[in-house]
Amino acid sequence: MVTAAALAAGLAAPSARAADYDVVIYGGTSAGVIAAVQAKKMGKTVVLVGPDRHLGGLTSGGLGWTDTGNKAVIGGLAREFYHRLWQHYDSDAAWRWQKKSAYGNTGQGTPAIDGAQRTMWIFEPHAAEKVYEDLVRENRIPVDRDEWLDRAKGGKKTGARLTAITMLSGKTYSGKMFLDATYEGDLMAAAGVEYHVGREANRVYGEEHNGVQTGVLHHSHHFDVLKEKISPYVVPGDPRSGIIARVSAAPPGKVGEGDQRVQAYCYRMCLTDVPENRMPFARPEGYDAKQYELLARIYAVGWKDTFGKFDPIPNHKTDTNNHGPFSTDNIGMSYDYPEASYARRREILKEHETYQKGWLYFICTDPRVPREVQAKMRRYGLPKDEFTDNGGWPHQIYVREARRMKGLFVMTENELRKKKPTPDSVGMGSYTIDSHNVQRYITPEGAVQNEGDIGVSTGGPYAIAYGALVPKRGQVENLLVPVCVSSSHIAFGSIRMEPVFMILGQSAATAAVLAIDDKVAVQDVPYAKLRARLLQDGQVLSDRGPGR
């Protein structure tokens, strides 16, 4: 095993003999697992390798309240995943802390338990992980966990062809085709594929909602929901006293201009109010009450909507998401994560964990928190039966965006909103174009404000182009990217949903197999043949009906 010191230094152990596969998939996310299953079902040898110890990424990492949009466009292996969850919850044995009859129409306009379609859309983390583990076991897919790509020299290429990838452990995997299924796009970057980090200016792709969005207040995650303005200064109203924690002194930038900032990350915490299954919120190491001064000021002006996104999942648990002007989103603290070293990423993850655990502890203990809010929070705790090897804490942070490929076709809000046509559909998305806040700044009037939170309807399902999964010609001819897809920041705000990643994982694997069989570059896979196979395997490529 590589030591922490070796990881920090980016050193690799002596190279091991290459293991050879038809398809090598880097990243054990939901997309990675589904891609591996599809490649195996199409008769190819495949390996799933990556830094993950747990399969499923965010789907098994706390996001049990599925961001689906229009469920009718979720087909193929993604729908099988939700069907298997339905099978799991169809058994009385799955309902340990709650009667099945007490949990029902909980989700987003359609039932969480959709008996007619035999699907379950809302679930516990451990249930999702079991489904992924079942899929790789049943399909006899080798999985190499805790293997970290040597990002400096781990991508071996001959011309425009990736021939092998090497891990920091020294293990090397050669293959005919490669998929980068990570949230960060590490393999894509190591292979020399062009990409972007941050927000593009609106003028780059002729968009409306990209770039800096000061003054745009689409949701309730901003300070205009409060009865009073909040001062950012240690002594309210006095700039000479300094700025309180979690507020940036940097100017926000001009409306519509691009920057290198990414939207806020958080852990999608799973909490429970069942006393027998609850671990009380502890004071985290490094806790500093001053980090939550802004939250205290928000409570002081009468805001009490802390629990707006404690969404109920089975067995008296929650999928807890960000809600309000100061919540679980760690605004401004993830900017360097996408391209950071492994050591720096670990620091960022630890800071996010400390921040969120401190947020819980502050609400439970600080005398400035309203009594009714404090009493309600004290009823919750981390579940003993989730993330059991990590103290009940999620093993996957919500990387809402990192690198995004600049590929053969770039998806923008114009395609999502049907202002421009999308060629060669390989799947559909439908969720609202959704960016979380990107920064917290000081207005010219001397008040705190959040910026970057956007919610724009797509006007129904939209197609995702095959060209968004493959690099530009001449860069890499045997790599597909189903997660860090080629899209603008604002378009990725909708595409980034977990069901879509599974859909694109299946489509990417299908294309990889066809490229092997036809001995062509991924950029040259015949779309008619790809489309026919995707439809055969249950993918939905249009909202106009089957086969369209």
Coordinates of C-alpha atoms in Angstrom, one line a residue:
M1 CA 0.0 0.0 0.0
V2 CA 1.3 3.5 -0.8
T3 CA 2.0 5.6 2.3
A4 CA 0.4 8.9 3.0
A5 CA 3.9 10.5 2.5
A6 CA 4.1 9.0 -0.9
L7 CA 0.7 10.2 -1.8
A8 CA 1.5 13.7 -0.7
A9 CA 4.7 13.7 -2.7
G10 CA 3.0 12.2 -5.8
L11 CA 5.4 9.3 -5.9
A12 CA 4.8 6.0 -7.5
A13 CA 5.9 2.6 -6.5
P14 CA 7.9 0.5 -9.0
S15 CA 5.8 -0.3 -12.0
A16 CA 3.9 -3.6 -11.9
R17 CA 3.2 -5.8 -14.9
A18 CA 0.2 -4.5 -16.9
A19 CA -3.2 -6.2 -16.6
D20 CA -4.8 -6.1 -20.0
Y21 CA -8.6 -5.5 -20.6
D22 CA -10.8 -4.5 -23.4
V23 CA -12.3 -1.6 -21.3
V24 CA -10.6 0.1 -18.4
I25 CA -12.9 2.3 -16.3
Y26 CA -11.3 4.7 -13.8
G27 CA -13.7 5.8 -11.0
G28 CA -16.2 3.7 -9.0
T29 CA -19.0 6.3 -9.2
S30 CA -22.5 5.4 -10.3
A31 CA -21.5 6.1 -13.9
G32 CA -18.4 3.8 -13.5
V33 CA -20.4 0.9 -12.2
I34 CA -23.1 1.1 -14.8
A35 CA -20.5 1.5 -17.6
A36 CA -18.7 -1.6 -16.3
V37 CA -21.9 -3.6 -16.3
Q38 CA -22.8 -2.6 -19.9
A39 CA -19.3 -3.4 -21.2
K40 CA -19.5 -6.8 -19.6
K41 CA -23.0 -7.5 -20.9
M42 CA -21.7 -6.7 -24.4
G43 CA -19.1 -9.4 -24.1
K44 CA -15.9 -7.5 -23.3
T45 CA -13.4 -7.8 -20.5
V46 CA -13.5 -4.9 -18.2
V47 CA -12.0 -3.7 -14.9
L48 CA -13.3 -1.0 -12.6
V49 CA -10.4 0.7 -10.8
G50 CA -10.1 3.9 -8.8
P51 CA -9.6 5.6 -5.5
D52 CA -13.0 4.7 -4.2
R53 CA -13.4 2.1 -1.4
H54 CA -17.2 2.2 -1.7
L55 CA -19.0 1.9 -5.0
G56 CA -21.7 4.3 -6.2
G57 CA -20.2 7.7 -5.6
L58 CA -22.7 10.2 -4.3
T59 CA -25.7 7.9 -5.0
S60 CA -24.5 5.6 -2.2
G61 CA -22.8 8.6 -0.4
G62 CA -25.9 10.3 1.0
L63 CA -27.9 11.6 -2.0
G64 CA -30.9 9.3 -1.4
W65 CA -33.4 12.0 -2.4
T66 CA -32.9 11.5 -6.2
D67 CA -32.8 14.6 -8.4
T68 CA -34.8 13.0 -11.2
G69 CA -36.8 15.6 -13.1
N70 CA -38.9 13.7 -15.6
K71 CA -38.6 10.0 -14.6
A72 CA -39.9 8.8 -17.9
V73 CA -36.6 9.6 -19.6
I74 CA -34.6 7.4 -17.2
G75 CA -34.2 4.1 -18.9
G76 CA -31.7 1.2 -19.4
L77 CA -29.5 0.1 -16.6
A78 CA -30.3 3.3 -14.6
R79 CA -33.9 2.3 -14.4
E80 CA -32.8 -1.2 -13.4
F81 CA -30.9 0.3 -10.5
Y82 CA -34.1 2.0 -9.2
H83 CA -36.0 -1.2 -9.9
R84 CA -33.6 -3.2 -7.7
L85 CA -34.1 -0.6 -5.0
W86 CA -37.8 -1.2 -5.3
Q87 CA -37.2 -4.9 -4.9
H88 CA -35.1 -4.2 -1.8
Y89 CA -37.8 -2.1 -0.2
D90 CA -40.6 -4.5 -1.2
S91 CA -39.4 -6.7 1.6
D92 CA -40.6 -6.1 5.1
A93 CA -37.0 -6.9 6.3
A94 CA -35.8 -3.6 4.8
W95 CA -38.1 -1.6 7.1
R96 CA -36.2 -1.8 10.4
W97 CA -37.0 1.6 11.9
Q98 CA -40.3 2.4 10.2
K99 CA -43.3 0.6 8.8
K100 CA -43.5 0.5 5.1
S101 CA -47.1 1.8 5.3
A102 CA -45.9 4.9 7.0
Y103 CA -43.6 5.9 4.1
G104 CA -45.1 6.6 0.8
N105 CA -45.8 9.6 -1.4
T106 CA -42.8 11.6 -0.3
G107 CA -41.0 12.5 -3.5
Q108 CA -41.2 15.4 -6.0
G109 CA -44.7 15.0 -7.4
T110 CA -44.6 11.2 -7.9
P111 CA -44.5 8.5 -5.2
A112 CA -41.1 7.5 -3.7
I113 CA -42.4 4.0 -4.0
D114 CA -43.7 3.7 -7.6
G115 CA -45.3 0.3 -7.5
A116 CA -46.8 0.6 -11.0
Q117 CA -43.3 1.1 -12.5
R118 CA -41.7 -1.1 -9.9
T119 CA -39.2 1.6 -9.0
M120 CA -38.0 3.2 -5.8
W121 CA -36.6 6.7 -6.2
I122 CA -35.7 7.6 -2.6
F123 CA -33.5 5.3 -0.5
E124 CA -30.9 4.8 2.2
P125 CA -27.2 5.0 1.4
H126 CA -26.4 1.4 2.3
A127 CA -29.3 0.1 0.1
A128 CA -27.8 1.9 -2.9
E129 CA -24.3 0.6 -2.2
K130 CA -25.7 -3.0 -2.0
V131 CA -27.3 -2.7 -5.4
Y132 CA -24.0 -1.6 -6.9
E133 CA -22.1 -4.3 -5.2
D134 CA -24.6 -6.9 -6.4
L135 CA -24.2 -5.6 -10.0
V136 CA -20.4 -6.0 -10.0
R137 CA -20.6 -9.4 -8.3
E138 CA -23.3 -10.9 -10.5
N139 CA -21.5 -9.7 -13.6
R140 CA -18.1 -10.9 -12.3
I141 CA -16.5 -7.5 -12.8
P142 CA -13.1 -7.1 -11.1
V143 CA -12.9 -4.1 -8.9
D144 CA -9.6 -2.6 -7.7
R145 CA -10.3 -0.2 -4.9
D146 CA -8.1 2.5 -3.2
E147 CA -6.0 2.8 -6.4
W148 CA -5.0 6.4 -7.2
L149 CA -3.9 7.4 -10.7
D150 CA -0.4 8.7 -11.0
R151 CA -1.6 12.1 -12.4
A152 CA 1.8 13.2 -13.4
K153 CA 3.0 10.3 -15.5
G154 CA 0.3 7.6 -15.2
G155 CA -1.2 8.1 -18.7
K156 CA 0.8 6.3 -21.4
K157 CA 0.0 7.3 -24.9
T158 CA 1.1 6.3 -28.4
G159 CA 0.1 9.2 -30.6
A160 CA -3.5 10.0 -29.9
R161 CA -4.1 6.6 -28.3
L162 CA -4.1 5.9 -24.6
T163 CA -2.5 2.5 -24.1
A164 CA -2.2 2.1 -20.3
I165 CA -2.7 3.9 -17.0
T166 CA -0.6 3.5 -13.9
M167 CA -1.5 4.0 -10.3
L168 CA 0.6 5.4 -7.5
S169 CA 0.8 1.8 -6.2
G170 CA 2.6 0.9 -9.4
K171 CA -0.3 -1.2 -10.8
T172 CA -0.7 -0.7 -14.5
Y173 CA -3.8 -1.3 -16.6
S174 CA -3.7 -1.5 -20.3
G175 CA -6.7 -1.5 -22.5
K176 CA -8.3 -0.9 -25.9
M177 CA -10.7 1.7 -24.5
F178 CA -10.7 3.8 -21.4
L179 CA -13.5 5.7 -19.5
D180 CA -13.0 8.4 -17.0
A181 CA -15.9 8.1 -14.6
T182 CA -14.5 10.3 -11.8
Y183 CA -16.1 13.5 -10.5
E184 CA -12.8 15.3 -10.9
G185 CA -11.8 14.2 -14.4
D186 CA -8.3 13.2 -13.3
L187 CA -7.7 10.6 -16.1
M188 CA -9.1 13.0 -18.7
A189 CA -6.6 15.6 -17.6
A190 CA -3.7 13.2 -17.4
A191 CA -4.4 12.0 -20.9
G192 CA -4.0 15.5 -22.3
V193 CA -7.6 16.3 -23.0
E194 CA -8.7 19.9 -23.1
Y195 CA -10.9 21.0 -20.2
H196 CA -12.3 24.0 -18.3
V197 CA -12.6 24.8 -14.6
G198 CA -15.0 27.6 -13.4
R199 CA -17.6 29.7 -15.1
E200 CA -17.4 30.8 -18.7
A201 CA -18.5 34.3 -19.6
N202 CA -21.9 34.5 -21.2
R203 CA -20.5 35.7 -24.4
V204 CA -18.4 32.5 -24.9
Y205 CA -21.4 30.3 -25.8
G206 CA -24.1 33.0 -26.2
E207 CA -25.8 32.1 -22.8
E208 CA -27.8 34.1 -20.3
H209 CA -27.1 32.4 -17.0
N210 CA -23.4 31.7 -17.0
G211 CA -20.6 33.8 -15.4
V212 CA -21.1 36.0 -12.4
Q213 CA -24.7 36.5 -11.4
T214 CA -24.8 39.3 -8.8
G215 CA -28.4 40.4 -8.3
V216 CA -29.9 37.2 -9.6
L217 CA -31.9 35.6 -6.7
H218 CA -33.7 32.5 -8.0
H219 CA -34.0 30.4 -4.8
S220 CA -34.1 31.2 -1.1
H221 CA -30.4 30.6 -0.6
H222 CA -29.5 34.3 -0.3
F223 CA -29.8 37.1 2.2
D224 CA -32.7 38.9 0.7
V225 CA -35.0 36.3 2.4
L226 CA -34.2 38.0 5.8
K227 CA -36.0 40.9 7.4
E228 CA -32.8 42.9 7.8
K229 CA -29.5 43.4 6.1
I230 CA -26.6 41.5 7.8
S231 CA -23.3 43.3 8.4
P232 CA -20.1 41.4 7.4
Y233 CA -18.0 43.3 9.9
V234 CA -16.8 42.1 13.4
V235 CA -18.3 45.2 14.8
P236 CA -21.5 45.6 12.8
G237 CA -21.3 48.6 10.5
D238 CA -17.6 49.2 11.1
P239 CA -15.3 48.1 8.2
R240 CA -12.3 48.9 10.3
S241 CA -13.1 46.1 12.7
G242 CA -12.4 43.4 10.1
I243 CA -14.6 40.9 8.3
I244 CA -16.3 37.9 10.1
A245 CA -15.6 34.3 9.0
R246 CA -17.1 32.9 5.8
V247 CA -17.4 36.2 4.0
S248 CA -15.0 37.1 1.2
A249 CA -13.4 40.6 0.9
A250 CA -12.8 40.0 -2.9
P251 CA -15.0 41.8 -5.3
P252 CA -17.6 39.5 -6.9
G253 CA -16.8 40.4 -10.5
K254 CA -18.9 41.9 -13.3
V255 CA -22.3 40.4 -14.2
G256 CA -21.9 37.8 -17.0
E257 CA -18.1 37.6 -16.8
G258 CA -16.3 34.3 -16.3
D259 CA -14.1 33.3 -13.4
Q260 CA -12.3 30.3 -12.0
R261 CA -14.7 29.7 -9.1
V262 CA -16.8 26.6 -8.8
Q263 CA -20.1 26.1 -7.0
A264 CA -20.1 25.1 -3.4
Y265 CA -19.6 21.5 -2.2
C266 CA -21.2 19.8 0.8
Y267 CA -21.7 16.4 2.3
R268 CA -25.2 15.1 1.8
M269 CA -25.6 14.0 5.4
C270 CA -27.8 11.1 6.4
L271 CA -29.4 11.9 9.8
T272 CA -31.9 10.0 11.9
D273 CA -34.3 10.9 14.8
V274 CA -34.6 7.2 16.0
P275 CA -33.0 7.2 19.5
E276 CA -31.8 3.6 19.3
N277 CA -30.1 4.3 16.0
R278 CA -28.8 7.8 16.7
M279 CA -25.3 9.1 17.5
P280 CA -25.4 12.6 19.0
F281 CA -23.5 15.3 17.2
A282 CA -20.1 15.7 18.8
R283 CA -17.8 18.7 19.0
P284 CA -15.4 18.2 16.0
E285 CA -11.7 18.6 16.4
G286 CA -10.8 22.1 15.4
Y287 CA -14.3 23.5 16.2
D288 CA -14.4 27.3 16.3
A289 CA -17.7 29.0 17.1
K290 CA -16.5 32.2 15.4
Q291 CA -16.9 30.3 12.1
Y292 CA -20.7 30.5 12.6
E293 CA -21.0 34.2 13.6
L294 CA -22.9 34.8 10.4
L295 CA -25.4 32.1 11.2
A296 CA -25.9 33.6 14.7
R297 CA -26.7 37.0 13.1
I298 CA -29.1 35.3 10.7
Y299 CA -31.0 33.7 13.6
A300 CA -31.0 37.1 15.4
V301 CA -33.1 38.7 12.7
G302 CA -35.8 36.0 13.0
W303 CA -34.8 33.3 10.4
K304 CA -35.7 29.8 11.6
D305 CA -36.0 27.7 8.4
T306 CA -33.0 25.4 9.2
F307 CA -34.8 22.2 8.3
G308 CA -36.2 23.0 4.9
K309 CA -34.1 20.3 3.2
F310 CA -34.1 17.6 5.8
D311 CA -35.7 15.4 3.1
P312 CA -37.2 12.1 4.5
I313 CA -35.8 8.8 3.2
P314 CA -36.9 5.4 4.5
N315 CA -36.5 4.3 8.1
H316 CA -36.7 7.7 9.7
K317 CA -33.6 9.1 8.1
T318 CA -32.9 12.2 6.0
D319 CA -31.0 13.2 3.0
T320 CA -29.9 16.6 4.4
N321 CA -29.1 19.3 1.8
N322 CA -28.2 22.9 1.8
H323 CA -31.0 25.4 2.6
G324 CA -31.0 29.1 3.2
P325 CA -28.4 31.8 3.3
F326 CA -25.9 29.9 5.6
S327 CA -26.2 26.1 5.6
T328 CA -24.3 23.0 4.7
D329 CA -22.8 24.4 1.5
N330 CA -19.2 25.5 2.3
I331 CA -19.3 28.5 0.0
G332 CA -15.9 29.6 -1.5
M333 CA -13.9 26.8 0.0
S334 CA -13.7 24.4 -3.0
Y335 CA -12.2 26.6 -5.7
D336 CA -8.8 24.8 -5.9
Y337 CA -10.2 21.3 -5.4
P338 CA -10.6 20.3 -9.1
E339 CA -6.9 20.6 -9.9
A340 CA -5.4 20.2 -6.4
S341 CA -2.9 17.5 -5.4
Y342 CA -4.3 14.5 -3.6
A343 CA -2.8 15.9 -0.3
R344 CA -4.4 19.3 -0.9
R345 CA -7.7 17.6 -1.7
R346 CA -7.6 15.7 1.6
E347 CA -7.1 19.0 3.4
I348 CA -10.1 20.5 1.6
L349 CA -12.3 17.5 2.4
K350 CA -11.3 17.6 6.1
E351 CA -12.1 21.3 6.2
H352 CA -15.5 20.7 4.7
E353 CA -16.2 17.9 7.2
T354 CA -15.1 20.1 10.2
Y355 CA -17.3 22.9 8.9
Q356 CA -20.4 20.8 8.5
K357 CA -19.9 18.9 11.8
G358 CA -19.3 22.3 13.5
W359 CA -22.5 23.7 11.9
L360 CA -24.4 20.9 13.6
Y361 CA -22.6 21.3 16.9
F362 CA -23.1 25.0 16.9
I363 CA -26.9 24.7 16.3
C364 CA -27.1 22.1 19.1
T365 CA -25.1 24.1 21.7
D366 CA -24.7 27.8 21.1
P367 CA -27.0 29.9 23.2
R368 CA -27.7 32.3 20.3
V369 CA -29.6 29.7 18.4
P370 CA -33.4 29.9 18.9
R371 CA -34.6 27.4 21.4
E372 CA -37.1 25.7 19.2
V373 CA -34.4 25.3 16.4
Q374 CA -31.9 23.9 18.9
A375 CA -34.4 21.5 20.4
K376 CA -35.3 20.1 17.0
M377 CA -31.7 19.7 16.0
R378 CA -30.9 17.8 19.2
R379 CA -33.5 15.2 18.2
Y380 CA -31.2 14.2 15.2
G381 CA -27.9 12.4 15.1
L382 CA -25.8 10.4 12.7
P383 CA -27.2 6.9 12.1
K384 CA -25.3 3.9 13.5
D385 CA -26.2 1.8 10.5
E386 CA -24.9 4.0 7.7
F387 CA -21.3 4.6 6.8
T388 CA -20.3 2.2 9.5
D389 CA -16.6 2.3 8.7
N390 CA -16.6 6.1 8.9
G391 CA -18.4 7.0 12.1
G392 CA -21.7 7.6 10.3
W393 CA -20.2 10.3 8.1
P394 CA -20.6 10.1 4.3
H395 CA -17.6 8.8 2.4
Q396 CA -18.2 10.9 -0.7
I397 CA -18.4 14.7 -0.8
Y398 CA -20.8 16.3 -3.3
V399 CA -18.4 17.5 -6.0
R400 CA -21.0 19.6 -7.8
E401 CA -18.6 20.4 -10.5
A402 CA -14.8 20.1 -11.1
R403 CA -13.2 19.9 -14.5
R404 CA -15.4 19.8 -17.6
M405 CA -14.1 18.5 -20.9
K406 CA -14.1 20.8 -23.9
G407 CA -15.0 18.0 -26.3
L408 CA -16.3 17.3 -29.8
F409 CA -19.6 19.0 -28.8
V410 CA -20.2 21.4 -26.0
M411 CA -23.6 21.3 -24.3
T412 CA -24.8 24.7 -23.3
E413 CA -28.0 26.2 -21.8
N414 CA -29.1 26.8 -25.4
E415 CA -29.4 23.1 -26.1
L416 CA -31.0 22.4 -22.8
R417 CA -33.6 25.1 -23.3
K418 CA -34.2 24.0 -26.9
K419 CA -32.9 27.2 -28.5
K420 CA -30.5 25.1 -30.5
P421 CA -30.7 21.5 -31.7
T422 CA -28.7 18.7 -30.1
P423 CA -27.2 16.2 -32.5
D424 CA -26.8 12.4 -31.9
S425 CA -28.7 11.9 -28.6
V426 CA -27.2 9.3 -26.2
G427 CA -29.5 10.0 -23.3
M428 CA -31.7 12.7 -21.8
G429 CA -31.7 15.0 -18.8
S430 CA -34.6 17.0 -17.5
Y431 CA -33.7 18.5 -14.1
T432 CA -33.8 22.2 -13.6
I433 CA -30.6 24.0 -14.6
D434 CA -29.3 24.3 -11.0
S435 CA -26.1 26.0 -9.7
H436 CA -25.5 26.4 -6.0
N437 CA -23.9 29.5 -4.7
V438 CA -20.4 30.2 -5.8
Q439 CA -19.3 33.1 -3.5
R440 CA -20.3 35.1 -0.5
Y441 CA -19.3 38.8 -0.8
I442 CA -19.9 42.3 0.5
T443 CA -22.3 44.5 -1.4
P444 CA -21.5 48.2 -2.1
E445 CA -24.0 49.0 0.7
G446 CA -21.9 47.1 3.2
A447 CA -24.1 44.0 3.6
V448 CA -23.5 40.2 3.1
Q449 CA -24.8 38.5 0.0
N450 CA -24.5 35.2 -1.8
E451 CA -24.0 34.8 -5.5
G452 CA -24.2 32.1 -8.1
D453 CA -27.4 30.3 -7.1
I454 CA -29.4 29.7 -10.3
G455 CA -32.6 27.8 -11.0
V456 CA -33.8 27.8 -14.6
S457 CA -36.3 25.5 -16.2
T458 CA -35.3 23.4 -19.2
G459 CA -38.9 23.4 -20.4
G460 CA -38.9 19.6 -20.4
P461 CA -36.5 16.8 -21.1
Y462 CA -33.5 17.5 -23.4
A463 CA -31.1 15.4 -25.4
I464 CA -27.4 15.0 -24.6
A465 CA -25.1 14.8 -27.5
Y466 CA -22.7 11.9 -28.1
G467 CA -20.0 14.5 -28.9
A468 CA -20.2 15.7 -25.3
L469 CA -18.7 12.3 -24.2
V470 CA -15.6 12.3 -26.4
P471 CA -12.6 14.5 -26.7
K472 CA -11.9 16.7 -29.8
R473 CA -10.3 14.9 -32.7
G474 CA -6.5 14.5 -32.4
Q475 CA -6.4 14.5 -28.6
V476 CA -7.4 11.0 -27.4
E477 CA -9.1 8.6 -29.7
N478 CA -10.0 5.8 -27.2
L479 CA -11.3 7.7 -24.1
L480 CA -14.9 8.6 -23.2
V481 CA -15.9 10.8 -20.3
P482 CA -19.5 10.3 -19.0
V483 CA -19.2 12.4 -15.8
C484 CA -17.0 15.5 -16.5
V485 CA -18.8 15.9 -19.8
S486 CA -18.2 18.6 -22.4
S487 CA -20.6 21.3 -21.2
S488 CA -20.7 24.9 -20.0
H489 CA -20.9 25.6 -16.2
I490 CA -24.6 26.4 -16.4
A491 CA -25.5 23.5 -18.6
F492 CA -23.7 21.1 -16.3
G493 CA -26.0 22.4 -13.5
S494 CA -28.6 20.1 -14.9
I495 CA -26.6 17.4 -16.5
R496 CA -24.7 16.7 -13.2
M497 CA -27.6 14.6 -11.7
E498 CA -26.8 11.1 -10.7
P499 CA -29.4 9.3 -12.9
V500 CA -28.0 11.2 -15.9
F501 CA -24.5 10.0 -15.0
M502 CA -25.7 6.4 -15.0
I503 CA -27.4 6.9 -18.4
L504 CA -24.3 8.4 -19.9
G505 CA -22.1 5.7 -18.3
Q506 CA -24.1 3.1 -20.2
S507 CA -24.0 5.0 -23.4
A508 CA -20.3 5.6 -23.1
A509 CA -19.6 1.9 -22.5
T510 CA -21.7 1.0 -25.5
A511 CA -19.8 3.3 -27.7
A512 CA -16.5 2.0 -26.4
V513 CA -17.5 -1.6 -27.3
L514 CA -18.6 -0.5 -30.8
A515 CA -15.4 1.3 -31.3
I516 CA -13.4 -1.8 -30.4
D517 CA -15.5 -4.0 -32.7
D518 CA -15.3 -1.6 -35.7
K519 CA -11.7 -0.7 -35.0
V520 CA -12.4 3.1 -35.1
A521 CA -11.8 6.0 -32.9
V522 CA -14.5 7.0 -30.5
Q523 CA -15.0 10.1 -32.5
D524 CA -15.9 7.9 -35.5
V525 CA -18.4 5.5 -34.0
P526 CA -21.3 5.3 -36.4
Y527 CA -24.2 7.0 -34.7
A528 CA -26.9 4.9 -36.4
K529 CA -25.3 1.7 -35.0
L530 CA -24.8 3.3 -31.5
R531 CA -28.4 4.6 -31.5
A532 CA -29.8 1.2 -32.4
R533 CA -28.0 -0.6 -29.7
L534 CA -28.9 2.0 -27.1
L535 CA -32.6 1.7 -27.9
Q536 CA -32.3 -2.1 -27.9
D537 CA -30.9 -1.8 -24.3
G538 CA -33.7 0.4 -23.1
Q539 CA -32.1 3.9 -23.2
V540 CA -34.5 6.8 -23.9
L541 CA -33.1 9.1 -26.5
S542 CA -36.1 11.3 -27.1
D543 CA -39.2 12.4 -25.2
R544 CA -41.4 11.8 -28.4
G545 CA -41.7 8.1 -27.7
P546 CA -39.9 4.8 -28.1
G547 CA -37.6 4.5 -31.1
R548 CA -37.7 8.2 -31.9

